[in-house]
Amino acid sequence: MNFIEERIVKDGIIKSGNVLKVDSFLNHQMDINLMEEIGREFKRRFSDVCVSKVMTIEASGIGIAAFVAKEFGVPLVFAKKSKSINVDGEMFVAEVESFTHKNKNQVIVSKKFLHEGEHILIIDDFLANGCALQGLISIAESAGAKVEGCGIVIEKGFQIGGRVIRNMGYRVESLAIIDAMDAEAGTIDFRAQD
Ligand code: 5GP
């Protein structure tokens, strides 16, 4: 098991509805040493690509993506959730359905912070059905930026997102891929990775 898998087994809580809670170390209370290790690991995995900006979506991606951006020495921009339908022309906009809250949000990034020709690394905490990633990819591409890859801390491999995004031709690197989890038994099966 790698360091993320070990931590999930130690501190993750499996909830009904295919939800894994990792709020004691990843997305509510944050273990900063773990964040640093995550940043270093994504730097290692994406060391072959040119990255000019890291991109994520609020709120839970921000802390993780900050450590990745620090490793690459580039800025981080995050998509903001906006309820308003009247976003002005200065924003790139995408619609994203939230897996955890089951509602739809418009997410926006100011045109000031995303430009044609940029090389984007997208980072998020979870990959489930892939809506968040699809929204971020669509925003990056409408700016004329190139998505170099997507770095995910925990991919739920039994949901469709990973397959959808990889089939679209994007590189997805997930630190842990869960193939199955059982809330009653409290068991988690990880996919073997090299
Ligand atoms: P997707 O858009 O791929 O369906 O879901 C990804 C987003 O939903 C992530 O940004 C994450 O915040 C949230 N999410 C999806 N599955 C889980 C989960 O099992 N646990 C937690 N804590 N968040 C999740």
Coordinates of N, CA and C in Angstrom, one line a residue, residues 4-181:
I4 N -1.1 7.1 0.7 CA -2.5 7.5 0.7 C -3.4 6.3 1.1
E5 N -3.1 5.2 0.5 CA -3.9 4.0 0.8 C -3.8 3.7 2.3
E6 N -2.6 3.7 2.8 CA -2.5 3.4 4.2 C -3.3 4.4 5.1
R7 N -3.3 5.6 4.7 CA -4.0 6.6 5.5 C -5.5 6.5 5.4
I8 N -6.0 6.1 4.2 CA -7.4 5.8 4.0 C -7.8 4.6 4.9
V9 N -7.0 3.6 4.9 CA -7.4 2.4 5.7 C -7.4 2.8 7.2
K10 N -6.4 3.7 7.6 CA -6.3 4.0 9.0 C -7.4 5.0 9.5
D11 N -7.7 6.0 8.6 CA -8.6 7.1 9.1 C -9.8 7.4 8.2
G12 N -10.0 6.7 7.1 CA -11.1 6.9 6.3 C -12.4 6.3 6.9
I13 N -13.5 6.8 6.6 CA -14.8 6.2 7.1 C -15.7 6.1 5.9
I14 N -16.1 4.8 5.7 CA -17.0 4.5 4.6 C -18.5 4.8 5.0
K15 N -19.1 5.6 4.2 CA -20.5 6.0 4.4 C -21.4 5.3 3.4
S16 N -22.7 5.3 3.7 CA -23.6 4.7 2.7 C -23.6 5.7 1.5
G17 N -24.1 5.2 0.4 CA -24.2 6.1 -0.8 C -22.8 6.2 -1.5
N18 N -21.9 5.3 -1.3 CA -20.6 5.3 -2.0 C -19.8 6.5 -1.6
V19 N -19.9 7.0 -0.4 CA -19.1 8.2 0.0 C -18.1 7.7 1.0
L20 N -16.9 8.2 0.8 CA -15.8 7.9 1.7 C -15.5 9.3 2.4
K21 N -15.5 9.2 3.7 CA -15.2 10.5 4.5 C -13.7 10.4 4.8
V22 N -13.0 11.5 4.5 CA -11.6 11.6 4.8 C -11.3 13.0 5.4
D23 N -12.4 13.4 6.2 CA -12.3 14.8 6.7 C -11.4 15.0 7.9
S24 N -10.9 13.9 8.4 CA -9.9 14.1 9.5 C -8.5 14.4 9.0
F25 N -8.2 14.1 7.7 CA -6.9 14.4 7.3 C -6.8 15.1 5.9
L26 N -7.9 15.1 5.1 CA -7.7 15.6 3.7 C -8.6 16.8 3.4
N27 N -9.9 16.8 3.8 CA -10.7 17.9 3.2 C -11.6 18.6 4.3
H28 N -11.2 18.5 5.5 CA -11.8 19.4 6.5 C -10.7 19.8 7.5
Q29 N -10.3 18.9 8.4 CA -9.0 19.0 9.0 C -8.0 18.5 8.0
M30 N -6.8 19.2 7.9 CA -5.8 18.7 6.9 C -4.5 18.4 7.6
D31 N -4.0 17.3 7.2 CA -2.6 16.9 7.7 C -1.6 17.5 6.8
I32 N -0.9 18.5 7.2 CA -0.1 19.3 6.4 C 1.2 18.5 5.9
N33 N 1.7 17.6 6.7 CA 2.8 16.8 6.2 C 2.3 15.9 5.1
L34 N 1.1 15.4 5.2 CA 0.5 14.6 4.1 C 0.3 15.4 2.9
M35 N -0.1 16.6 3.0 CA -0.3 17.5 1.9 C 1.0 17.7 1.1
E36 N 2.0 17.9 1.9 CA 3.4 18.1 1.3 C 3.8 16.9 0.5
E37 N 3.5 15.7 1.1 CA 3.9 14.5 0.4 C 3.0 14.3 -0.9
I38 N 1.8 14.7 -0.8 CA 0.9 14.7 -2.0 C 1.5 15.6 -3.1
G39 N 1.9 16.8 -2.7 CA 2.5 17.7 -3.6 C 3.7 17.2 -4.3
R40 N 4.6 16.5 -3.5 CA 5.8 16.0 -4.1 C 5.5 14.8 -5.0
E41 N 4.5 14.0 -4.6 CA 4.2 12.8 -5.4 C 3.6 13.2 -6.8
F42 N 2.7 14.3 -6.8 CA 2.2 14.7 -8.1 C 3.4 15.4 -9.0
K43 N 4.3 16.0 -8.3 CA 5.4 16.6 -9.0 C 6.2 15.5 -9.7
R44 N 6.4 14.4 -8.9 CA 7.2 13.3 -9.5 C 6.4 12.6 -10.6
R45 N 5.1 12.4 -10.5 CA 4.3 11.7 -11.5 C 4.2 12.6 -12.8
F46 N 4.1 13.9 -12.6 CA 4.0 14.8 -13.8 C 5.3 15.5 -14.1
S47 N 6.4 14.9 -13.8 CA 7.7 15.6 -14.0 C 8.0 15.6 -15.5
D48 N 7.4 14.9 -16.3 CA 7.7 14.9 -17.7 C 6.9 15.9 -18.5
V49 N 5.9 16.6 -17.8 CA 5.2 17.6 -18.6 C 5.5 19.0 -18.1
C50 N 5.2 20.0 -19.0 CA 5.4 21.4 -18.7 C 4.1 21.9 -18.1
V51 N 4.2 22.4 -16.9 CA 3.0 22.9 -16.2 C 3.2 24.4 -15.9
S52 N 2.2 25.2 -16.4 CA 2.4 26.7 -16.1 C 1.3 27.1 -15.1
K53 N 0.3 26.3 -14.8 CA -0.7 26.7 -13.8 C -1.4 25.4 -13.3
V54 N -1.7 25.4 -12.0 CA -2.5 24.4 -11.4 C -3.9 24.9 -11.3
M55 N -4.9 24.0 -11.6 CA -6.3 24.4 -11.5 C -7.1 23.4 -10.7
T56 N -8.0 23.9 -9.9 CA -8.9 23.1 -9.1 C -10.2 23.7 -8.9
I57 N -11.1 23.1 -8.1 CA -12.4 23.7 -7.9 C -12.6 23.8 -6.4
E58 N -13.3 24.9 -6.0 CA -13.5 25.1 -4.5 C -14.5 24.0 -4.0
A59 N -14.5 23.7 -2.8 CA -13.6 24.1 -1.8 C -12.5 23.1 -1.5
S60 N -12.8 21.8 -1.6 CA -11.9 20.9 -1.0 C -10.6 20.6 -1.8
G61 N -10.6 21.0 -3.1 CA -9.4 20.9 -3.9 C -8.3 21.9 -3.6
I62 N -8.7 23.0 -3.0 CA -7.8 24.1 -2.9 C -6.5 23.8 -2.1
G63 N -6.8 23.3 -0.9 CA -5.6 23.0 0.0 C -4.6 22.1 -0.7
I64 N -5.1 21.0 -1.3 CA -4.2 20.0 -1.9 C -3.5 20.7 -3.1
A65 N -4.3 21.4 -3.9 CA -3.7 21.9 -5.2 C -2.6 23.0 -4.8
A66 N -2.8 23.6 -3.7 CA -1.8 24.7 -3.3 C -0.4 24.0 -3.1
F67 N -0.4 22.8 -2.5 CA 0.9 22.2 -2.3 C 1.5 21.7 -3.6
V68 N 0.6 21.3 -4.5 CA 1.1 20.9 -5.8 C 1.7 22.1 -6.6
A69 N 1.0 23.2 -6.5 CA 1.4 24.4 -7.2 C 2.8 24.8 -6.7
K70 N 2.9 24.7 -5.3 CA 4.2 25.1 -4.7 C 5.3 24.2 -5.2
E71 N 5.1 22.9 -5.4 CA 6.1 22.1 -5.9 C 6.5 22.4 -7.3
F72 N 5.5 22.8 -8.2 CA 5.8 23.2 -9.5 C 6.3 24.6 -9.7
G73 N 6.1 25.4 -8.6 CA 6.5 26.8 -8.6 C 5.7 27.6 -9.6
V74 N 4.4 27.3 -9.6 CA 3.4 28.0 -10.5 C 2.2 28.5 -9.7
P75 N 1.4 29.4 -10.3 CA 0.2 29.8 -9.6 C -0.9 28.7 -9.6
L76 N -1.8 28.9 -8.6 CA -3.0 28.0 -8.6 C -4.2 28.9 -8.8
V77 N -5.1 28.4 -9.7 CA -6.3 29.1 -9.9 C -7.4 28.1 -9.6
F78 N -8.5 28.6 -8.8 CA -9.6 27.6 -8.5 C -10.9 28.2 -9.1
A79 N -11.7 27.2 -9.6 CA -13.0 27.6 -10.1 C -13.9 27.8 -8.9
K80 N -14.6 28.9 -9.0 CA -15.5 29.3 -7.9 C -16.9 28.9 -8.2
K81 N -17.7 28.4 -7.2 CA -19.1 28.0 -7.4 C -19.9 29.3 -7.3
S82 N -20.8 29.4 -8.3 CA -21.6 30.6 -8.3 C -23.0 30.3 -8.6
K83 N -23.9 30.7 -7.8 CA -25.4 30.4 -8.0 C -26.0 31.2 -9.1
S84 N -25.3 32.4 -9.3 CA -25.9 33.4 -10.2 C -25.9 32.9 -11.6
I85 N -27.0 33.2 -12.3 CA -27.0 32.8 -13.8 C -26.5 34.0 -14.6
N86 N -26.4 35.2 -13.9 CA -25.9 36.3 -14.6 C -24.4 36.6 -14.5
V87 N -23.6 35.7 -15.0 CA -22.2 35.9 -14.9 C -21.8 36.7 -16.1
D88 N -21.0 37.8 -15.9 CA -20.7 38.6 -17.0 C -19.7 38.0 -17.9
G89 N -19.4 38.6 -19.1 CA -18.6 38.0 -20.1 C -17.1 37.9 -19.7
E90 N -16.8 38.4 -18.5 CA -15.4 38.3 -18.1 C -15.0 37.0 -17.5
M91 N -15.9 36.1 -17.5 CA -15.7 34.8 -16.8 C -15.8 33.6 -17.8
F92 N -15.0 32.6 -17.6 CA -15.3 31.3 -18.2 C -16.2 30.6 -17.3
V93 N -17.2 29.9 -17.9 CA -18.3 29.3 -17.1 C -18.5 27.8 -17.5
A94 N -18.8 27.0 -16.5 CA -19.2 25.6 -16.8 C -20.2 25.2 -15.8
E95 N -21.0 24.2 -16.1 CA -22.0 23.7 -15.1 C -21.5 22.4 -14.6
V96 N -21.5 22.3 -13.2 CA -21.0 21.1 -12.6 C -22.0 20.6 -11.6
E97 N -22.3 19.3 -11.7 CA -23.3 18.7 -10.7 C -22.4 18.1 -9.6
S98 N -22.8 18.5 -8.4 CA -22.0 18.1 -7.2 C -22.4 16.6 -6.8
F99 N -21.4 15.8 -6.7 CA -21.6 14.4 -6.3 C -22.1 14.4 -4.8
T100 N -21.5 15.2 -4.0 CA -21.8 15.1 -2.5 C -23.1 15.8 -2.2
H101 N -23.4 16.9 -2.9 CA -24.6 17.7 -2.5 C -25.7 17.5 -3.5
K102 N -25.5 16.8 -4.6 CA -26.5 16.5 -5.5 C -27.2 17.7 -6.2
N103 N -26.5 18.8 -6.2 CA -27.1 20.0 -6.8 C -26.2 20.5 -7.9
K104 N -26.7 21.4 -8.8 CA -25.9 21.9 -9.9 C -25.4 23.3 -9.6
N105 N -24.1 23.5 -9.9 CA -23.6 24.8 -9.7 C -22.9 25.3 -11.0
Q106 N -23.0 26.6 -11.2 CA -22.2 27.1 -12.3 C -20.8 27.3 -11.6
V107 N -19.8 27.0 -12.3 CA -18.4 27.3 -11.7 C -17.8 28.3 -12.7
I108 N -17.1 29.2 -12.1 CA -16.5 30.3 -13.0 C -15.0 30.5 -12.7
V109 N -14.3 30.9 -13.7 CA -12.9 31.4 -13.5 C -12.8 32.7 -14.3
S110 N -12.2 33.7 -13.7 CA -12.1 34.9 -14.4 C -11.1 34.8 -15.6
K111 N -11.5 35.5 -16.7 CA -10.6 35.5 -17.9 C -9.3 36.1 -17.6
K112 N -9.2 36.8 -16.5 CA -7.9 37.4 -16.2 C -6.8 36.4 -15.8
F113 N -7.3 35.2 -15.3 CA -6.4 34.2 -14.8 C -6.2 32.9 -15.6
L114 N -6.7 32.9 -16.8 CA -6.6 31.7 -17.6 C -6.4 32.2 -19.1
H115 N -5.3 31.8 -19.7 CA -5.0 32.3 -21.0 C -4.7 31.2 -22.0
E116 N -4.9 31.6 -23.3 CA -4.5 30.7 -24.4 C -3.0 30.4 -24.3
G117 N -2.7 29.1 -24.6 CA -1.3 28.6 -24.6 C -0.8 28.2 -23.2
E118 N -1.6 28.3 -22.2 CA -1.1 27.8 -20.8 C -1.2 26.3 -20.8
H119 N -0.4 25.8 -19.9 CA -0.3 24.3 -19.7 C -0.9 24.0 -18.3
I120 N -2.0 23.4 -18.3 CA -2.8 23.2 -17.0 C -2.7 21.8 -16.4
L121 N -2.4 21.8 -15.2 CA -2.5 20.5 -14.4 C -3.7 20.7 -13.5
I122 N -4.7 19.8 -13.7 CA -5.9 19.9 -12.8 C -5.7 18.9 -11.6
I123 N -6.1 19.4 -10.5 CA -5.9 18.6 -9.2 C -7.3 18.6 -8.5
D124 N -7.7 17.5 -8.0 CA -8.9 17.4 -7.1 C -8.7 16.3 -6.1
D125 N -9.5 16.4 -5.0 CA -9.4 15.4 -4.0 C -10.0 14.0 -4.4
F126 N -11.2 14.1 -5.0 CA -11.9 12.8 -5.4 C -12.2 12.9 -6.9
L127 N -12.3 11.7 -7.5 CA -12.9 11.5 -8.8 C -14.0 10.4 -8.6
A128 N -15.2 10.8 -8.9 CA -16.4 9.9 -8.8 C -17.0 9.7 -10.1
N129 N -18.0 10.6 -10.5 CA -18.6 10.5 -11.8 C -17.9 11.4 -12.9
G130 N -17.0 12.2 -12.4 CA -16.2 13.0 -13.4 C -16.8 14.3 -13.7
C131 N -17.9 14.8 -13.1 CA -18.5 16.1 -13.4 C -17.5 17.2 -13.1
A132 N -16.9 17.2 -12.0 CA -16.0 18.3 -11.6 C -14.9 18.4 -12.6
L133 N -14.3 17.3 -13.0 CA -13.2 17.3 -13.9 C -13.6 17.8 -15.3
Q134 N -14.8 17.3 -15.7 CA -15.3 17.8 -17.0 C -15.5 19.3 -17.1
G135 N -16.0 19.8 -16.0 CA -16.2 21.3 -15.9 C -14.9 22.0 -16.0
L136 N -13.9 21.5 -15.2 CA -12.6 22.2 -15.2 C -12.0 22.1 -16.6
I137 N -12.1 20.9 -17.2 CA -11.5 20.7 -18.5 C -12.1 21.7 -19.5
S138 N -13.5 21.8 -19.5 CA -14.2 22.6 -20.4 C -13.8 24.1 -20.2
I139 N -13.6 24.5 -19.0 CA -13.2 25.9 -18.7 C -11.8 26.1 -19.3
A140 N -10.8 25.2 -19.0 CA -9.5 25.4 -19.5 C -9.4 25.4 -21.0
E141 N -10.2 24.6 -21.7 CA -10.2 24.5 -23.1 C -10.9 25.7 -23.7
S142 N -11.9 26.2 -23.1 CA -12.5 27.4 -23.7 C -11.6 28.6 -23.6
A143 N -10.6 28.5 -22.7 CA -9.6 29.6 -22.6 C -8.5 29.4 -23.7
G144 N -8.5 28.2 -24.3 CA -7.4 27.9 -25.3 C -6.2 27.4 -24.6
A145 N -6.4 27.0 -23.3 CA -5.2 26.4 -22.6 C -5.2 24.9 -22.9
K146 N -4.0 24.2 -22.6 CA -3.9 22.8 -22.8 C -3.9 22.1 -21.5
V147 N -4.8 21.1 -21.4 CA -4.8 20.3 -20.1 C -3.8 19.2 -20.3
E148 N -2.8 19.3 -19.4 CA -1.6 18.3 -19.5 C -1.9 17.1 -18.8
G149 N -2.9 17.2 -17.8 CA -3.2 16.0 -17.0 C -4.1 16.3 -15.8
C150 N -4.6 15.3 -15.2 CA -5.4 15.5 -14.0 C -4.8 14.6 -12.9
G151 N -4.6 15.2 -11.8 CA -4.1 14.5 -10.6 C -5.1 14.4 -9.5
I152 N -5.5 13.2 -9.1 CA -6.6 12.9 -8.2 C -6.0 12.2 -7.0
V153 N -6.4 12.6 -5.8 CA -5.9 11.9 -4.6 C -6.6 10.6 -4.5
I154 N -8.0 10.6 -4.6 CA -8.7 9.3 -4.4 C -9.7 9.2 -5.5
E155 N -9.5 8.2 -6.4 CA -10.4 7.9 -7.5 C -11.3 6.7 -7.0
K156 N -12.6 6.8 -7.1 CA -13.5 5.7 -6.8 C -13.7 5.0 -8.2
G157 N -12.9 3.9 -8.3 CA -12.8 3.3 -9.6 C -14.1 2.5 -10.0
F158 N -15.0 2.4 -9.0 CA -16.2 1.7 -9.3 C -17.3 2.7 -9.9
Q159 N -16.9 4.0 -9.9 CA -17.8 4.9 -10.5 C -17.2 5.3 -11.9
I160 N -18.0 6.0 -12.7 CA -17.6 6.1 -14.2 C -16.6 7.1 -14.5
G161 N -16.3 8.1 -13.6 CA -15.5 9.2 -14.0 C -14.2 8.9 -14.6
G162 N -13.4 8.0 -14.0 CA -12.1 7.7 -14.4 C -12.1 7.2 -15.9
R163 N -13.1 6.4 -16.2 CA -13.2 5.8 -17.5 C -13.6 6.9 -18.5
V164 N -14.5 7.7 -18.1 CA -15.0 8.8 -19.0 C -13.9 9.7 -19.4
I165 N -13.1 10.2 -18.3 CA -12.1 11.2 -18.6 C -10.9 10.6 -19.4
R166 N -10.5 9.4 -19.1 CA -9.5 8.7 -19.8 C -9.9 8.5 -21.3
N167 N -11.2 8.1 -21.5 CA -11.7 7.9 -22.8 C -11.7 9.1 -23.6
M168 N -11.8 10.3 -22.9 CA -11.8 11.6 -23.6 C -10.3 11.9 -24.1
G169 N -9.4 11.0 -23.6 CA -8.0 11.2 -24.1 C -7.1 11.9 -23.1
Y170 N -7.6 12.2 -21.9 CA -6.8 12.9 -20.9 C -6.1 11.9 -20.0
R171 N -4.9 12.3 -19.6 CA -4.1 11.5 -18.6 C -4.6 11.8 -17.2
V172 N -4.9 10.7 -16.5 CA -5.4 10.9 -15.1 C -4.5 10.0 -14.2
E173 N -3.9 10.7 -13.3 CA -3.0 10.0 -12.3 C -3.7 10.1 -10.9
S174 N -4.1 8.9 -10.4 CA -4.8 8.9 -9.1 C -3.9 8.2 -8.1
L175 N -3.7 8.8 -6.9 CA -2.8 8.3 -5.9 C -3.3 7.0 -5.3
A176 N -4.7 6.9 -5.2 CA -5.3 5.7 -4.7 C -6.5 5.5 -5.6
I177 N -6.7 4.3 -6.1 CA -7.9 3.9 -6.8 C -8.7 2.8 -6.0
I178 N -9.9 3.2 -5.6 CA -10.7 2.2 -4.9 C -11.6 1.4 -5.8
D179 N -11.4 0.2 -5.9 CA -12.2 -0.7 -6.8 C -13.6 -1.1 -6.1
A180 N -13.6 -1.2 -4.8 CA -14.8 -1.6 -4.1 C -14.7 -1.1 -2.6
M181 N -15.8 -0.7 -2.0 CA -15.8 -0.5 -0.6 C -17.1 -0.9 0.0

